[in-house]
């Protein structure tokens, strides 16, 4: 039986995700309905992606008995209300990162999904990328010894992008870029909570975080740091230092096609592994969006097994990431 | 007239510095005396480097009327006492980084040098490297716009190096590696004082800093971060993000032979500039030590001009770097 997907929001990321669904085996994945606040947008999206039903309201999607799991691709500021609506209608949900604008909202959604025994996952696609699979394996097997530190940056010149510079849209660096730097750090330290988070930065005129720098302390002698900005392009790499080696994830570290494993004296031995994104049937908006296929397949795997949480990205990990973000907001002075 | 150098300490870095002096024009630089606590070491060093006089005590070097400027290459823990002794004897001084173990000691030495109108400089050789000259030029001319952020790491597996793991020797990451990451950040932000310093890390059993992560906030919307460790090899690069480009200083960023200037849309235009270290007449202990020649030449230039401080590394910059280090020590819990 194919997994029957509803697509909530007809924006750019919904396009890419739906292209991936349609590129997978139709015996396994079907996009059966799409909803947008504007029926015209929904109809256009449905025609483009050959989706049988289009709705001009999210409630209609929630009411569609044919929809099994909903992919939510709205702005962050709509994640809480839409996810809640879908869970209350008995749908499983995959919601784009960042999960919610606050960790209080995250806790409410997690409680709701658990009480209703429905599947819920944040769409941090990085975790289903083969480079992250390799990273998690090296950590688990201690092939490079213990993790000592993590360094990640994600910054772009986004000063002209409305949704990122406005607080009402859930703007700022952290919810859009920071979720990726926090994610790679959390993966590298085994998803434990930091012992200390120290954050500083600058806000723009609308009160959202424009540039941040964060230092983390973890148990087992580990430290980490990350920086994000909307004002210029950073290296956008992640680097994990181990006691017996290092792993470098080059740009774009959030959806990488390449990883460099360094070992030996002075890390002189370099092993480069490359991965192609799965082929897709139509053009996408974002870089390497083909990797979204792995995320979609993972959701289906979980549903087929009757799981309500992903073992790769359980809701406690999402909550930890969200709580870290809130603590950074608090220290930097952002109030959502 | 040649500048007449006294060499204080016959260790590895003194060797490299003296090799550079001897590789410069002898009409400009002469090593005229060397002192070590052990006369045997001094005699061996003198023979090796064809230095006419060798002393078994630092006081004898201070008393030598032929010595004009003293290069101090001891462990950090001896910098304060030796620099003070030389200044009191009327010598100009170039003292290895880190300047002193505490900023209080730094202030005392600076006051002493100023009151006696003697030249004093910390030997942060990076500042005289052509890559740093280029960086300072790009900042001054705003060729790449304004500086947005800086990211620097310096970590090596040094867990077996006694002088670094022992507090009595002035060990830890900060005095040895951190001085370089702080230096590149301070150069990039134009040597102004940070508005906020947030530091975390882990101490080893002897109470010295083993791993640190630090986030900085500066005026003009700037942020920076750095991380150091003794437990594994980091990228050991510095990356400066501008509003219209970026400068990457690859490993070894503290004595680089290469710089990458990134400009254009998505920083797609890459300009790579390479610099050879000046040729030297004998083998050195450390990587790219030939660049120490530029530092020696700069000291002579200052002395010839009658300057008591370097315009490239004035004592206020040294004090700022030292105060930043002390604040990091305070937050991380290191007490020298």
XYZ file of C-alpha atoms in Angstrom:
672
model
C 0.000 0.000 0.000
C 1.322 3.410 -0.953
C 1.735 6.068 1.732
C -0.835 8.769 0.968
C 0.594 12.247 1.449
C -1.215 15.536 1.857
C 0.832 18.635 1.029
C 0.143 21.672 3.185
C 1.306 24.923 1.542
C 2.148 25.334 -2.127
C 5.464 27.144 -1.623
C 8.987 26.457 -2.846
C 9.961 23.781 -0.348
C 6.604 21.991 -0.821
C 7.401 21.931 -4.527
C 10.780 20.296 -3.935
C 9.380 17.765 -1.476
C 6.548 16.835 -3.847
C 8.978 16.441 -6.754
C 10.852 13.936 -4.573
C 7.667 12.062 -3.646
C 6.780 11.781 -7.336
C 10.296 10.553 -8.113
C 9.922 7.635 -5.698
C 8.119 4.366 -6.467
C 4.387 5.225 -6.897
C 3.585 1.913 -5.228
C 5.119 3.444 -2.090
C 4.390 7.193 -2.210
C 1.443 9.154 -3.538
C 0.645 12.842 -3.142
C -3.153 12.700 -2.924
C -4.075 16.274 -1.952
C -2.654 19.771 -1.615
C -3.930 22.743 0.389
C -3.017 26.423 0.240
C -4.674 29.481 1.731
C -5.298 30.609 -1.841
C -7.251 28.024 -3.885
C -5.605 29.337 -7.053
C -2.173 28.431 -5.703
C -3.424 24.996 -4.671
C -4.981 24.309 -8.088
C -1.838 25.390 -9.897
C 0.332 23.220 -7.626
C -2.037 20.248 -8.102
C -1.971 20.618 -11.885
C 1.802 20.923 -11.913
C 2.269 17.826 -9.752
C -0.720 15.765 -11.008
C -2.296 15.735 -7.531
C -5.982 14.688 -7.669
C -7.376 17.107 -5.034
C -6.703 20.779 -4.271
C -8.082 22.719 -1.296
C -8.247 26.449 -0.534
C -8.123 25.882 3.225
C -6.018 23.732 5.533
C -9.134 22.476 7.335
C -10.350 20.778 4.158
C -7.056 18.911 3.947
C -7.471 17.867 7.593
C -10.963 16.575 6.766
C -9.834 14.512 3.746
C -10.099 10.850 4.874
C -7.803 9.784 2.059
C -4.800 11.656 3.524
C -2.621 9.559 5.828
C 0.349 11.835 6.517
C 0.687 15.587 5.990
C 3.841 17.366 4.906
C 3.837 20.936 6.265
C 5.915 23.387 4.243
C 4.621 26.752 5.507
C 6.578 29.572 7.127
C 7.709 28.700 10.669
C 5.109 31.042 12.133
C 2.317 28.726 10.837
C 3.868 25.415 11.929
C 2.223 25.290 15.341
C -1.359 25.962 14.216
C -1.222 23.759 11.123
C 0.494 20.823 12.842
C -2.023 21.002 15.681
C -4.932 21.052 13.228
C -3.625 17.996 11.369
C -2.859 16.003 14.531
C -6.312 16.774 15.905
C -7.755 15.432 12.654
C -5.815 12.194 13.206
C -3.123 12.734 10.571
C 0.530 11.813 10.904
C 2.730 14.866 10.337
C 6.133 15.717 8.876
C 6.718 19.414 9.592
C 9.485 21.498 8.086
C 12.261 22.812 10.263
C 12.330 24.847 12.382
C 9.663 22.835 14.188
C 8.004 25.808 15.925
C 8.794 29.412 16.816
C 9.040 28.579 20.551
C 9.869 25.494 22.597
C 6.577 25.817 24.496
C 4.740 25.284 21.201
C 7.049 22.343 20.467
C 6.189 20.687 23.788
C 2.456 21.090 23.154
C 2.660 19.483 19.722
C 4.815 16.629 21.009
C 2.369 15.967 23.856
C -0.538 16.032 21.431
C 1.085 13.609 18.971
C 2.062 11.234 21.773
C -1.384 11.313 23.359
C -2.991 10.559 20.004
C -0.328 7.953 19.098
C 0.345 9.696 15.793
C 3.660 9.935 13.957
C 5.306 13.359 14.194
C 8.742 14.404 12.952
C 10.625 17.606 12.208
C 11.921 17.636 8.640
C 15.628 18.027 9.402
C 16.585 16.303 6.164
C 20.320 16.462 6.965
C 19.907 13.477 9.290
C 18.876 11.254 6.368
C 21.764 12.344 4.156
C 24.402 9.598 3.662
C 27.129 11.907 5.003
C 25.270 12.184 8.299
C 24.712 8.425 8.292
C 28.489 8.035 7.997
C 29.082 10.607 10.752
C 26.668 8.842 13.107
C 28.376 5.543 12.329
C 31.879 6.915 13.079
C 30.614 8.286 16.386
C 28.872 5.061 17.357
C 31.796 2.787 16.461
C 34.411 5.220 17.846
C 36.405 4.551 14.671
C 38.077 7.969 15.074
C 38.136 7.918 18.870
C 36.021 10.319 20.905
C 34.489 13.576 19.711
C 36.469 16.560 21.061
C 34.798 19.546 19.396
C 32.462 20.722 16.659
C 32.620 23.910 14.619
C 29.842 24.884 12.229
C 28.927 28.063 10.375
C 25.946 28.949 8.242
C 25.642 32.463 6.911
C 24.464 33.976 3.650
C 23.741 37.438 2.353
C 19.978 37.368 2.941
C 19.485 41.013 3.830
C 16.960 41.355 0.991
C 14.848 38.261 1.843
C 11.626 39.494 3.492
C 10.694 36.269 5.296
C 14.075 36.277 7.033
C 14.342 39.894 8.097
C 10.791 40.155 9.511
C 9.848 38.913 12.949
C 6.217 38.284 11.948
C 7.415 35.676 9.433
C 9.602 33.922 12.005
C 12.700 35.580 10.572
C 16.281 35.755 11.776
C 19.236 33.441 11.388
C 18.424 30.898 14.056
C 15.145 29.412 12.877
C 16.346 29.206 9.293
C 20.109 28.611 9.404
C 20.812 27.989 13.085
C 18.662 24.857 13.142
C 21.226 23.249 10.826
C 24.298 24.270 12.815
C 22.638 23.178 16.066
C 21.596 19.917 14.409
C 25.098 18.947 13.279
C 26.494 19.787 16.714
C 23.789 17.737 18.434
C 24.363 14.788 16.099
C 28.117 14.941 16.792
C 27.716 14.964 20.582
C 25.160 12.159 20.521
C 22.114 14.386 21.091
C 22.835 15.061 24.742
C 21.851 18.383 26.288
C 24.595 21.029 26.559
C 25.972 21.766 30.032
C 26.408 25.397 29.050
C 25.205 27.592 26.175
C 26.762 31.038 25.734
C 25.317 33.162 22.962
C 25.888 36.654 21.703
C 24.849 38.535 18.594
C 23.178 41.480 16.956
C 19.515 42.102 16.153
C 18.216 43.946 13.101
C 15.755 46.843 13.258
C 12.789 44.465 13.389
C 14.243 42.672 16.427
C 15.307 39.417 14.787
C 18.788 37.934 15.104
C 20.992 39.096 12.259
C 24.322 37.617 13.404
C 25.030 35.216 16.262
C 28.017 33.414 17.741
C 27.462 30.618 20.235
C 29.840 28.579 22.416
C 28.697 25.259 23.895
C 30.054 23.052 26.642
C 29.110 19.372 26.803
C 30.001 16.551 29.157
C 32.923 14.236 28.311
C 35.268 17.180 27.715
C 33.483 18.337 24.570
C 33.030 21.885 23.282
C 31.319 23.266 20.200
C 30.743 26.571 18.497
C 28.555 27.909 15.765
C 27.944 31.188 14.032
C 25.163 32.376 11.735
C 24.536 35.573 9.866
C 22.180 37.111 7.319
C 24.815 39.663 6.353
C 27.398 37.683 4.391
C 28.480 34.284 3.184
C 30.272 32.137 5.754
C 32.319 28.970 5.084
C 29.094 26.990 5.635
C 31.026 23.904 6.625
C 30.958 21.637 9.642
C 34.084 20.217 11.189
C 34.078 17.513 13.842
C 37.348 16.933 15.710
C 37.930 13.485 17.192
C 40.815 12.290 19.375
C 42.110 10.202 16.457
C 40.913 12.065 13.389
C 38.449 14.564 12.020
C 35.428 14.725 9.756
C 34.957 17.716 7.517
C 31.583 18.254 5.886
C 32.174 20.869 3.200
C 29.665 23.413 1.952
C 26.700 22.796 1.776
C 27.069 20.930 5.082
C 23.278 20.773 5.624
C 22.736 18.713 2.423
C 26.235 17.522 1.543
C 27.345 15.427 -1.412
C 30.820 14.974 0.008
C 32.597 14.204 3.256
C 36.289 14.219 4.083
C 37.539 11.804 6.727
C 40.974 12.742 8.074
C 43.155 10.293 9.985
C 46.816 9.451 10.647
C 49.665 11.583 11.956
C 48.870 15.285 11.513
C 45.675 14.073 9.820
C 47.704 13.485 6.679
C 45.502 10.638 5.455
C 42.501 12.027 3.621
C 39.570 9.902 2.508
C 36.992 11.669 0.343
C 33.578 10.067 -0.071
C 31.052 11.425 -2.534
C 27.313 10.867 -2.766
C 24.936 11.900 -5.515
C 21.466 13.136 -4.541
C 18.778 10.731 -5.784
C 17.592 11.611 -9.287
C 14.357 13.586 -9.468
C 11.815 13.986 -12.279
C 11.580 17.799 -12.260
C 13.597 20.857 -11.391
C 13.845 21.884 -7.725
C 14.206 25.286 -6.060
C 16.922 24.479 -3.552
C 20.357 22.910 -3.782
C 20.501 19.091 -3.609
C 16.760 18.820 -2.888
C 16.842 15.265 -4.252
C 18.053 14.257 -0.778
C 14.529 15.008 0.506
C 13.657 11.599 -0.983
C 15.551 9.873 1.830
C 13.533 11.787 4.393
C 10.245 10.831 2.689
C 11.320 7.177 2.510
C 12.261 7.250 6.188
C 8.813 8.558 7.143
C 7.188 5.756 5.159
C 9.475 3.188 6.816
C 8.409 4.448 10.231
C 4.709 4.375 9.313
C 4.968 0.866 7.858
C 6.629 -0.297 11.085
C 3.927 1.396 13.142
C 6.411 3.791 14.787
C 5.164 7.141 16.067
C 8.665 8.626 16.300
C 11.737 8.378 14.119
C 14.681 6.530 15.687
C 17.001 8.891 13.747
C 15.245 12.070 14.855
C 13.078 11.341 17.891
C 10.923 14.132 19.280
C 13.182 14.520 22.318
C 16.016 15.517 19.955
C 13.750 18.033 18.244
C 12.790 19.426 21.642
C 16.454 19.705 22.703
C 17.289 21.591 19.499
C 14.282 23.839 20.061
C 15.235 24.480 23.696
C 18.799 25.358 22.672
C 17.366 27.824 20.152
C 15.148 29.385 22.816
C 18.093 29.770 25.178
C 20.083 31.488 22.411
C 17.098 33.766 21.697
C 16.893 34.603 25.398
C 20.580 35.494 25.658
C 20.667 37.457 22.410
C 17.397 39.240 23.237
C 14.988 37.925 20.591
C 11.391 37.577 21.770
C 8.930 35.622 19.635
C 74.934 50.329 11.887
C 73.722 46.805 12.516
C 71.097 46.161 15.188
C 72.847 44.214 17.957
C 70.650 41.428 19.305
C 70.951 39.519 22.557
C 69.222 36.135 22.618
C 67.652 35.154 25.935
C 67.061 31.391 26.213
C 68.645 28.761 24.001
C 65.448 26.844 23.216
C 63.765 25.848 19.981
C 62.110 29.139 19.129
C 65.316 31.070 19.955
C 67.075 28.796 17.484
C 64.587 29.610 14.724
C 64.674 33.344 15.432
C 68.486 33.382 15.436
C 68.610 31.441 12.165
C 66.440 34.211 10.684
C 68.664 36.963 12.094
C 71.706 35.280 10.563
C 69.883 34.954 7.238
C 69.332 38.716 7.054
C 71.932 41.260 5.905
C 74.757 41.223 8.523
C 75.089 44.971 7.998
C 71.615 45.214 9.554
C 71.345 42.382 12.101
C 73.900 40.778 14.388
C 73.363 38.314 17.220
C 76.068 39.456 19.640
C 75.297 37.435 22.787
C 73.204 34.554 24.078
C 72.189 33.680 27.641
C 70.733 30.500 29.108
C 70.304 29.348 32.694
C 72.739 26.570 31.870
C 76.082 27.875 30.539
C 76.541 24.646 28.595
C 73.367 25.311 26.626
C 74.457 28.898 25.971
C 77.917 27.837 24.770
C 76.475 25.194 22.473
C 73.964 27.683 21.045
C 76.715 30.306 20.580
C 78.950 27.829 18.771
C 76.102 26.673 16.557
C 75.140 30.232 15.613
C 78.620 31.837 15.648
C 77.615 34.227 18.440
C 80.686 35.848 20.094
C 79.493 35.799 23.739
C 77.641 33.209 25.824
C 76.324 33.720 29.363
C 75.099 31.276 32.008
C 72.766 33.849 33.571
C 70.265 36.356 32.224
C 71.738 39.119 34.402
C 75.039 38.910 32.531
C 73.173 39.475 29.271
C 71.441 42.477 30.840
C 74.856 43.847 31.864
C 76.408 43.456 28.389
C 76.762 47.034 27.039
C 77.082 45.711 23.499
C 73.485 44.363 23.459
C 70.917 46.812 22.088
C 67.751 44.724 21.892
C 66.935 41.407 23.559
C 64.856 38.645 22.026
C 63.163 36.634 24.799
C 62.313 33.059 23.852
C 61.678 31.450 27.257
C 58.544 29.711 28.499
C 55.687 32.156 29.137
C 56.137 31.787 32.886
C 59.566 33.518 32.627
C 58.517 36.375 30.329
C 57.627 38.823 33.072
C 60.817 38.500 35.120
C 63.184 38.418 32.153
C 61.539 41.297 30.284
C 61.576 43.384 33.454
C 65.263 42.633 34.024
C 66.176 43.644 30.468
C 64.100 46.838 30.496
C 65.612 47.846 33.833
C 69.048 47.371 32.268
C 68.037 49.758 29.466
C 67.562 47.175 26.713
C 64.857 47.225 24.061
C 62.854 43.985 24.132
C 61.053 41.674 21.717
C 59.296 39.056 23.853
C 57.704 35.896 22.522
C 53.963 35.469 22.676
C 52.105 35.068 24.912
C 53.421 38.310 26.375
C 52.849 37.378 30.041
C 50.845 34.881 32.079
C 48.511 37.623 33.400
C 47.345 41.028 32.177
C 48.508 42.644 35.426
C 52.074 41.610 34.548
C 51.525 42.939 31.019
C 50.461 46.342 32.342
C 53.530 46.556 34.592
C 55.924 45.789 31.749
C 54.193 48.251 29.422
C 54.376 50.990 32.063
C 58.036 50.228 32.660
C 58.961 50.336 28.956
C 57.039 53.572 28.448
C 58.575 55.236 31.499
C 62.055 54.278 30.313
C 61.269 55.161 26.661
C 62.425 51.725 25.509
C 61.069 49.706 22.604
C 58.892 46.769 23.661
C 56.878 44.420 21.456
C 55.190 41.043 21.723
C 56.465 38.658 19.054
C 53.146 37.911 17.355
C 54.878 37.173 14.065
C 51.571 36.622 12.225
C 51.131 40.391 11.980
C 54.255 40.695 9.822
C 53.243 37.887 7.474
C 52.250 39.129 3.981
C 48.834 37.436 4.296
C 48.081 39.566 7.352
C 49.385 42.635 5.531
C 46.869 41.866 2.780
C 44.086 41.302 5.333
C 44.812 44.622 7.062
C 44.815 46.344 3.680
C 41.422 44.864 2.662
C 39.963 46.002 5.978
C 41.402 49.494 5.724
C 40.342 50.065 2.111
C 36.953 48.338 2.599
C 37.635 46.562 -0.703
C 35.327 43.724 0.424
C 32.915 45.944 2.349
C 32.630 45.726 6.127
C 33.743 42.854 8.335
C 30.718 40.826 9.520
C 32.296 37.937 11.410
C 35.463 35.998 12.126
C 35.870 32.284 12.797
C 39.200 30.802 13.847
C 40.291 27.465 15.279
C 43.630 26.250 16.547
C 43.854 22.811 18.061
C 46.417 20.030 17.964
C 46.946 16.744 19.740
C 49.381 18.027 22.362
C 48.327 15.805 25.238
C 51.903 14.493 25.529
C 53.667 17.910 25.525
C 54.726 18.652 29.121
C 55.044 22.437 28.792
C 51.446 22.633 27.580
C 49.729 20.353 30.052
C 51.404 21.800 33.177
C 50.236 24.977 34.857
C 53.705 25.756 36.244
C 55.018 26.074 32.669
C 52.191 28.412 31.630
C 50.405 25.542 29.896
C 46.950 25.250 28.391
C 45.556 26.132 24.994
C 45.093 29.854 25.439
C 48.617 31.116 26.026
C 50.023 28.931 23.278
C 47.305 28.570 20.633
C 44.623 31.015 21.760
C 46.923 34.001 21.331
C 46.860 33.323 17.585
C 43.095 32.937 17.284
C 42.536 36.055 19.402
C 45.126 37.898 17.310
C 43.466 37.174 13.960
C 40.075 38.165 15.367
C 41.487 41.405 16.782
C 43.231 42.234 13.500
C 39.979 41.619 11.592
C 37.891 43.883 13.842
C 40.493 46.646 13.805
C 41.859 45.949 17.295
C 38.877 47.358 19.143
C 37.843 45.879 22.483
C 35.010 43.321 22.425
C 31.632 44.414 23.810
C 31.065 40.898 25.104
C 33.235 37.812 25.620
C 31.545 34.499 26.391
C 33.850 31.584 27.072
C 33.396 27.987 28.067
C 35.669 24.976 28.174
C 37.232 22.122 30.067
C 40.308 22.038 32.300
C 42.747 19.150 32.573
C 43.779 17.550 35.870
C 46.462 20.195 36.434
C 43.912 23.008 36.079
C 44.926 24.346 32.677
C 42.500 24.871 29.805
C 42.367 21.796 27.599
C 39.531 22.824 25.258
C 37.786 26.183 24.927
C 35.065 27.736 22.788
C 34.574 31.497 22.834
C 31.925 33.777 21.311
C 32.634 37.505 20.891
C 30.426 40.494 20.208
C 31.903 43.682 18.763
C 30.433 47.042 17.811
C 29.348 47.665 14.202
C 27.283 44.470 14.112
C 30.304 42.171 14.253
C 30.607 38.762 15.910
C 33.486 36.312 16.164
C 34.199 32.886 17.533
C 37.217 30.782 18.251
C 37.979 27.362 19.610
C 41.198 25.768 20.837
C 42.084 22.344 22.094
C 45.063 20.231 23.129
C 43.109 17.052 22.440
C 42.904 16.863 18.648
C 43.665 18.567 15.385
C 41.229 21.300 14.370
C 40.884 22.906 10.908
C 43.400 25.543 12.076
C 42.074 28.066 9.606
C 40.774 31.596 9.923
C 37.818 32.852 7.956
C 36.798 36.497 7.791
C 33.342 37.247 6.382
C 32.791 40.660 4.805
C 29.571 42.167 3.450
C 30.941 41.812 -0.097
C 33.311 38.876 0.126
C 35.403 36.717 2.391
C 39.028 36.005 3.194
C 40.075 32.482 4.043
C 43.475 31.929 5.615
C 44.107 28.197 5.337
C 46.135 26.076 7.727
C 48.597 27.159 9.140
C 46.689 30.437 9.568
C 49.200 31.770 12.140
C 52.093 31.672 9.622
C 50.339 31.265 6.277
C 51.869 30.941 2.828
C 48.505 31.289 1.127
C 45.335 33.347 1.265
C 42.066 32.928 -0.607
C 40.060 36.043 -1.398
C 36.440 35.268 -2.308
C 34.210 37.761 -4.089
C 31.275 37.940 -6.520
C 27.838 36.360 -6.395
C 27.822 33.387 -3.994
C 31.546 34.125 -3.575
C 32.152 32.292 -6.836
C 35.230 34.337 -7.726
C 38.273 32.909 -6.018
C 41.651 34.624 -5.979
C 44.499 32.607 -4.475
C 47.672 34.430 -3.468
C 50.771 32.549 -2.393
C 53.821 33.739 -0.484
C 57.075 31.917 0.167
C 58.738 32.331 3.560
C 62.088 34.141 3.223
C 64.955 31.714 2.642
C 67.004 30.840 5.713
C 70.557 29.504 6.067
C 69.817 26.594 8.423
C 67.053 24.221 9.375
C 64.320 25.466 11.725
C 62.204 23.672 14.333
C 58.801 25.100 13.479
C 56.767 25.380 10.293
C 57.457 28.432 8.089
C 59.841 29.948 10.659
C 61.480 31.931 7.849
C 58.635 34.428 8.329
C 60.262 35.419 11.648
C 62.665 37.436 9.452
C 59.899 39.957 8.741
C 59.326 40.410 12.457
C 63.065 40.957 13.083
C 63.247 43.461 10.209
C 60.220 45.293 11.581
C 61.864 45.639 15.004
C 64.983 47.077 13.374
C 62.855 49.504 11.327
C 61.191 50.730 14.513
C 64.533 51.133 16.318
C 66.086 52.980 13.373
C 63.107 55.353 13.349
C 63.417 55.846 17.099
C 59.974 54.332 17.773
C 59.297 52.750 21.161
C 56.208 50.888 19.931
C 55.359 49.096 16.717
C 52.627 50.745 14.629
C 51.565 47.231 13.502
C 51.412 45.804 17.014
C 51.286 48.634 19.546
C 51.343 47.758 23.236
C 47.672 48.666 23.627
C 46.817 45.856 21.183
C 48.974 43.441 23.160
C 47.221 44.534 26.340
C 43.777 44.056 24.763
C 44.731 40.543 23.642
C 46.066 39.824 27.114
C 42.917 41.184 28.795
C 40.718 39.063 26.527
C 42.779 36.027 27.529
C 42.375 36.862 31.216
C 38.620 37.219 30.819
C 38.473 33.811 29.111
C 40.602 32.330 31.922
C 38.221 33.857 34.469
C 35.115 32.432 32.805
C 36.630 29.007 32.179
C 38.099 28.862 35.692
C 41.866 28.930 35.063
C 43.874 30.733 37.739
C 47.510 31.625 37.048
